[in-house]
Short mmCIF file of C-alpha atoms in Angstrom, two decimals:
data_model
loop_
_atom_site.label_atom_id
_atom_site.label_comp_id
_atom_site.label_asym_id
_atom_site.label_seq_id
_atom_site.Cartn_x
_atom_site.Cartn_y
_atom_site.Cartn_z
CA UNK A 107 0.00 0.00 0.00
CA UNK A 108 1.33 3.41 -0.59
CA UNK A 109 1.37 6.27 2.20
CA UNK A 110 -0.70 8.41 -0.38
CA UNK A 111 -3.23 6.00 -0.21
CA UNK A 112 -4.17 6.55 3.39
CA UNK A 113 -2.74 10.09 3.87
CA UNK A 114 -6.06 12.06 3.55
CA UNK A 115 -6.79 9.59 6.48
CA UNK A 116 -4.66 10.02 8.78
CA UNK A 117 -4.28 13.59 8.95
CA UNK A 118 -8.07 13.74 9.71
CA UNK A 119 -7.24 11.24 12.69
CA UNK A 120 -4.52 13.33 13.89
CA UNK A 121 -6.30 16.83 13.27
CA UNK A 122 -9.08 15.76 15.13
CA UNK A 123 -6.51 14.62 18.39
CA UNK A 124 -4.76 17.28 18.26
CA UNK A 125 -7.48 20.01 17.31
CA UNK A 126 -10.58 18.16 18.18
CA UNK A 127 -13.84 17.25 16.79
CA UNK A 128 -15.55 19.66 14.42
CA UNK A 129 -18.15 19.77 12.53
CA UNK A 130 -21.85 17.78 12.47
CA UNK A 131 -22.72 15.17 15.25
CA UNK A 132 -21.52 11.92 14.15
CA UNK A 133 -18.51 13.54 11.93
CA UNK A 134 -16.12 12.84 14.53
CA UNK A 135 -13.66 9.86 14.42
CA UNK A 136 -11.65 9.25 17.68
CA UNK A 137 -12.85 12.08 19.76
CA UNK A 138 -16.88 12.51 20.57
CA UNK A 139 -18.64 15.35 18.68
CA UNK A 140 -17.54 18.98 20.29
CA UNK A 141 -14.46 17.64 21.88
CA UNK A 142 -11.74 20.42 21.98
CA UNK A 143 -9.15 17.67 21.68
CA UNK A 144 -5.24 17.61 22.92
CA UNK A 145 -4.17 21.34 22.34
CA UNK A 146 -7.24 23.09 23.84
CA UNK A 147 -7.72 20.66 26.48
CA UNK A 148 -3.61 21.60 27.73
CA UNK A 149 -4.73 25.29 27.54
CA UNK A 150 -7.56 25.20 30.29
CA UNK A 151 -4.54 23.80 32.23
CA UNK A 152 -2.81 26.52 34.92
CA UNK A 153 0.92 26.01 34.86
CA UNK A 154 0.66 24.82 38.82
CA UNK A 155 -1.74 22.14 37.49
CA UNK A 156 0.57 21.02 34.57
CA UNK A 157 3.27 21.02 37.55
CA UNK A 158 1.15 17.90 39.30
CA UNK A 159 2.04 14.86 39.14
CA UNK A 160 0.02 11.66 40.64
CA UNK A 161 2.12 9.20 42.53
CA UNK A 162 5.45 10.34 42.42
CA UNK A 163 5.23 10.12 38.18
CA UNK A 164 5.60 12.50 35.43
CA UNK A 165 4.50 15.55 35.85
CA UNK A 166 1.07 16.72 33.24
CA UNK A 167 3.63 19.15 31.89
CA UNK A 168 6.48 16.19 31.09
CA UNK A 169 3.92 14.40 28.74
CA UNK A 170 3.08 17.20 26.17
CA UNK A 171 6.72 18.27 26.44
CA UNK A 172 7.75 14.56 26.04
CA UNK A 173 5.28 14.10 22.44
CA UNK A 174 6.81 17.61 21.12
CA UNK A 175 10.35 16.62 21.01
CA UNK A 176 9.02 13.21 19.52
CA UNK A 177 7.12 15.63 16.28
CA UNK A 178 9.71 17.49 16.19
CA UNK A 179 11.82 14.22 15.63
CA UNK A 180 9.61 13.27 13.42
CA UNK A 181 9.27 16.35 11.47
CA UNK A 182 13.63 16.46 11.17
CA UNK A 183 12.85 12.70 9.84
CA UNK A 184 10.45 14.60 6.99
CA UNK A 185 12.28 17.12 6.22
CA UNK A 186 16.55 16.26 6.09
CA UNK A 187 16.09 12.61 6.24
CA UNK A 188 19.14 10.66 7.98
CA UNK A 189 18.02 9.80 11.77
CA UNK A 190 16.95 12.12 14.27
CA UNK A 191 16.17 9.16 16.58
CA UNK A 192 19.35 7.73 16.58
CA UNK A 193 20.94 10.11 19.23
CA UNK A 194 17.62 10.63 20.63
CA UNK A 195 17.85 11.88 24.45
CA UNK A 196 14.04 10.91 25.20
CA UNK A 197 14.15 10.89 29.56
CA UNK A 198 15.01 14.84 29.19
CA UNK A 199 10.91 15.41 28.94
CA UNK A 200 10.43 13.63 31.99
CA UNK A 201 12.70 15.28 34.44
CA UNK A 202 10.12 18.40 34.41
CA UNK A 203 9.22 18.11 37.90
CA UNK A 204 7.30 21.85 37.66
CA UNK A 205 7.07 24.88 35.59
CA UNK A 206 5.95 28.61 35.43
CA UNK A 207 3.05 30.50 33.27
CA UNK A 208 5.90 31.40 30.93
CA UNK A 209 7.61 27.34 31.03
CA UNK A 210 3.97 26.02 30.23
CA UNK A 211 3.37 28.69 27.99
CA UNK A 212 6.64 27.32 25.83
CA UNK A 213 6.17 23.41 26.28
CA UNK A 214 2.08 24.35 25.24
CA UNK A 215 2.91 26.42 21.86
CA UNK A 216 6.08 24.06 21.28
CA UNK A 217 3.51 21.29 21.02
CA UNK A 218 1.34 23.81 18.76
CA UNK A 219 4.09 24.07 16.57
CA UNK A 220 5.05 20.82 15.80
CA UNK A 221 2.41 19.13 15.41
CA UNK A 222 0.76 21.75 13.12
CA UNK A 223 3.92 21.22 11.05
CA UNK A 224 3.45 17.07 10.96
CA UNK A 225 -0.26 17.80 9.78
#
């Protein structure tokens, strides 16, 4: 099968996760009708809320920090080739133990950013 194939596809898929679910009842895919998806849902978020973590784990603000270096892995991939994954340092994300309005603000539009540029 070529990527082409199911391309149209999967950018709906991720567009929906990532934006959330627009349109008509019953248009949505993943997400249920109305849902604001991964970006809006991060952006009710305070930064002391992102700074939480439940039993001792990650932090909220590790995991959207940890996917962003992961697009933006995958968008080097895209765009030069070679491999980005190869020297990969993926623990970095999950040593944020907390982070400021301006920290959150950075790890949120970082996230923006990249995936807007995989879509």
């Amino acid at each position: 099968m070529q990527t082409t194939d199911i391309t149209r596809s999967l950018t709906t898929l991720f567009s929906e996760l990532v934006d959330g679910a627009k349109g008509a009842p019953g248009s949505a895919f993943i997400l249920n009708a109305g849902d604001a998806g991964l970006l809006a849902s991060l952006d009710k978020l305070s930064a002391d809320d992102a700074s939480r973590s439940a039993h001792g784990g990650a932090t909220i603000a590790a995991h959207p920090e940890h996917e962003r270096y992961g697009l933006s892995l995958m968008n080097r991939w895209a765009t030069e080739g070679g491999n980005p994954f190869a020297n990969a340092k993926w623990d970095e994300a999950w040593k944020i133990s907390g982070v400021d309005d301006t920290a959150w603000a950075e790890i949120r539009d970082g996230l923006r950013d990249e995936a807007q540029r995989w879509l």
